[in-house]
C-alpha positions as a Python dict, from the first residue, in 0.01 Angstrom:
ca = {
    (1, 'D'): (0, 0, 0),
    (2, 'F'): (355, -117, -29),
    (3, 'E'): (403, 114, 371),
    (4, 'L'): (108, -119, 495),
    (5, 'L'): (181, -467, 397),
    (6, 'T'): (554, -425, 452),
    (7, 'D'): (400, -385, 781),
    (8, 'E'): (195, -643, 805),
    (9, 'L'): (468, -890, 659),
    (10, 'A'): (736, -771, 897),
    (11, 'S'): (460, -757, 1178),
    (12, 'A'): (435, -1133, 1095),
    (13, 'A'): (788, -1210, 1050),
    (14, 'G'): (804, -1148, 1435),
    (15, 'L'): (475, -1375, 1510),
    (16, 'L'): (651, -1689, 1265),
    (17, 'R'): (966, -1597, 1465),
    (18, 'A'): (743, -1657, 1819),
    (19, 'Q'): (618, -1949, 1675),
    (20, 'T'): (961, -2142, 1624),
    (21, 'D'): (1194, -2276, 1889),
    (22, 'D'): (1508, -2310, 1655),
    (23, 'Q'): (1776, -2049, 1762),
    (24, 'T'): (1944, -2013, 1426),
    (25, 'L'): (1579, -1964, 1309),
    (26, 'K'): (1451, -1688, 1539),
    (27, 'A'): (1740, -1465, 1482),
    (28, 'E'): (1753, -1490, 1119),
    (29, 'L'): (1386, -1426, 1096),
    (30, 'L'): (1443, -1145, 1344),
    (31, 'W'): (1729, -948, 1098),
    (32, 'V'): (1472, -1105, 747),
    (33, 'C'): (1192, -923, 992),
    (34, 'E'): (1444, -568, 1039),
    (35, 'L'): (1442, -587, 636),
    (36, 'I'): (1172, -574, 563),
    (37, 'Y'): (1152, -278, 741),
    (38, 'N'): (1387, -95, 558),
    (39, 'L'): (1169, -207, 267),
    (40, 'N'): (915, -37, 420),
    (41, 'P'): (974, 361, 298),
    (42, 'T'): (1121, 283, -7),
    (43, 'L'): (843, 400, -282),
    (44, 'R'): (852, 739, -56),
    (45, 'T'): (1161, 788, -44),
    (46, 'R'): (1489, 571, -130),
    (47, 'L'): (1602, 224, -117),
    (48, 'T'): (1787, 145, 105),
    (49, 'V'): (1851, -218, 166),
    (50, 'T'): (2185, -313, -11),
    (51, 'E'): (2302, -610, -275),
    (52, 'E'): (2525, -767, 38),
    (53, 'E'): (2160, -805, 215),
    (54, 'A'): (2012, -925, -88),
    (55, 'N'): (2241, -1152, -177),
    (56, 'R'): (2212, -1263, 200),
    (57, 'L'): (1866, -1329, 130),
    (58, 'A'): (1947, -1555, -185),
    (59, 'G'): (2261, -1691, 14),
    (60, 'A'): (1903, -1814, 251),
    (61, 'V'): (1693, -1927, 18),
    (62, 'H'): (1924, -2116, -209),
    (63, 'R'): (2009, -2291, 171),
    (64, 'L'): (1662, -2373, 241),
    (65, 'Q'): (1658, -2489, -102),
    (66, 'G'): (1970, -2754, -133),
    (67, 'E'): (1744, -2876, 206),
    (68, 'T'): (1465, -2995, 15),
    (69, 'T'): (1294, -3205, -179),
    (70, 'I'): (1004, -3120, -240),
    (71, 'H'): (1018, -3026, -593),
    (72, 'G'): (638, -2844, -745),
    (73, 'F'): (356, -2737, -590),
    (74, 'V'): (240, -2833, -152),
    (75, 'L'): (-100, -2721, 22),
    (76, 'P'): (-69, -2395, 248),
    (77, 'Q'): (-81, -2651, 534),
    (78, 'G'): (109, -2817, 821),
    (79, 'C'): (157, -2685, 1177),
    (80, 'Q'): (152, -2372, 1260),
    (81, 'A'): (443, -2235, 1183),
    (82, 'A'): (455, -2303, 859),
    (83, 'C'): (77, -2259, 805),
    (84, 'T'): (208, -1897, 880),
    (85, 'A'): (474, -1904, 659),
    (86, 'H'): (257, -1977, 414),
    (87, 'L'): (52, -1647, 456),
    (88, 'L'): (410, -1460, 403),
    (89, 'R'): (485, -1651, 48),
    (90, 'V'): (158, -1498, -12),
    (91, 'R'): (173, -1116, 126),
    (92, 'A'): (572, -1055, -10),
    (93, 'K'): (384, -1215, -366),
    (94, 'C'): (157, -918, -300),
    (95, 'L'): (369, -662, -301),
    (96, 'V'): (571, -769, -593),
    (97, 'R'): (280, -747, -773),
    (98, 'L'): (188, -407, -604),
    (99, 'L'): (503, -345, -754),
    (100, 'Y'): (489, -406, -1123),
    (101, 'R'): (144, -195, -1083),
    (102, 'H'): (319, 57, -932),
    (103, 'L'): (558, 9, -1248),
    (104, 'E'): (249, 3, -1502),
    (105, 'Q'): (179, 352, -1406),
    (106, 'G'): (470, 501, -1480),
    (107, 'H'): (648, 509, -1137),
    (108, 'P'): (1011, 463, -1046),
    (109, 'V'): (1111, 80, -929),
    (110, 'P'): (1459, 40, -845),
    (111, 'S'): (1449, -364, -958),
    (112, 'L'): (1643, -480, -649),
    (113, 'L'): (1289, -407, -464),
    (114, 'V'): (1103, -656, -692),
    (115, 'D'): (1418, -904, -630),
    (116, 'V'): (1443, -838, -264),
    (117, 'C'): (1018, -907, -232),
    (118, 'N'): (1057, -1153, -502),
    (119, 'L'): (1315, -1388, -288),
    (120, 'L'): (1078, -1306, 28),
    (121, 'S'): (819, -1487, -141),
    (122, 'G'): (1069, -1787, -225),
    (123, 'Y'): (1263, -1773, 99),
    (124, 'F'): (918, -1834, 304),
    (125, 'F'): (783, -2082, 106),
    (126, 'L'): (1133, -2307, 170),
    (127, 'L'): (1133, -2218, 515),
    (128, 'A'): (754, -2322, 597),
    (129, 'L'): (893, -2711, 398),
    (130, 'K'): (1126, -2600, 665),
    (131, 'L'): (932, -2602, 958),
    (132, 'N'): (691, -2848, 863),
    (133, 'A'): (1019, -3119, 868),
    (134, 'L'): (1157, -2985, 1160),
    (135, 'A'): (816, -3109, 1321),
    (136, 'G'): (740, -3418, 1121),
    (137, 'V'): (498, -3267, 937),
    (138, 'A'): (436, -3426, 577),
    (139, 'E'): (394, -3224, 318),
    (140, 'E'): (44, -3254, 88),
    (141, 'K'): (132, -3242, -274),
    (142, 'Y'): (-85, -3059, -502),
    (143, 'V'): (-134, -3097, -847),
    (144, 'S'): (-295, -2798, -1022),
    (145, 'R'): (-626, -2936, -1262),
    (146, 'N'): (-478, -2618, -1500),
    (147, 'Y'): (-142, -2649, -1513),
    (148, 'T'): (-74, -3000, -1617),
}
């Protein structure tokens, strides 16, 4: 359920924080961890994450996009921290899918909640690329047999 997935995501963000030595990233990941925990009770209570926080996360995504030259799909591999970030990306996607199922069942879901969960997925993908770059690990491009 949503609260378990957000708890898992926040815990894994803490793990990722422990796997990096970059103090700026450590501070950002601590903020992201708290943001995720603030999402946790939303479906049961109310959304307390703000537009400003969503904009801050979007800014982090934009910053990370500017730091990469990789476009398209990559295999989820590399250094340990990048692999953890890839797992976080997937769990954030699971949150988005769960929210859409919740909507399909006729329950209200704030659009900002969906937006933040989507941003989290993009953030962790781009962070994986950055972490591999910092570790000197080359990305392995993935070319889909289905989406060519």
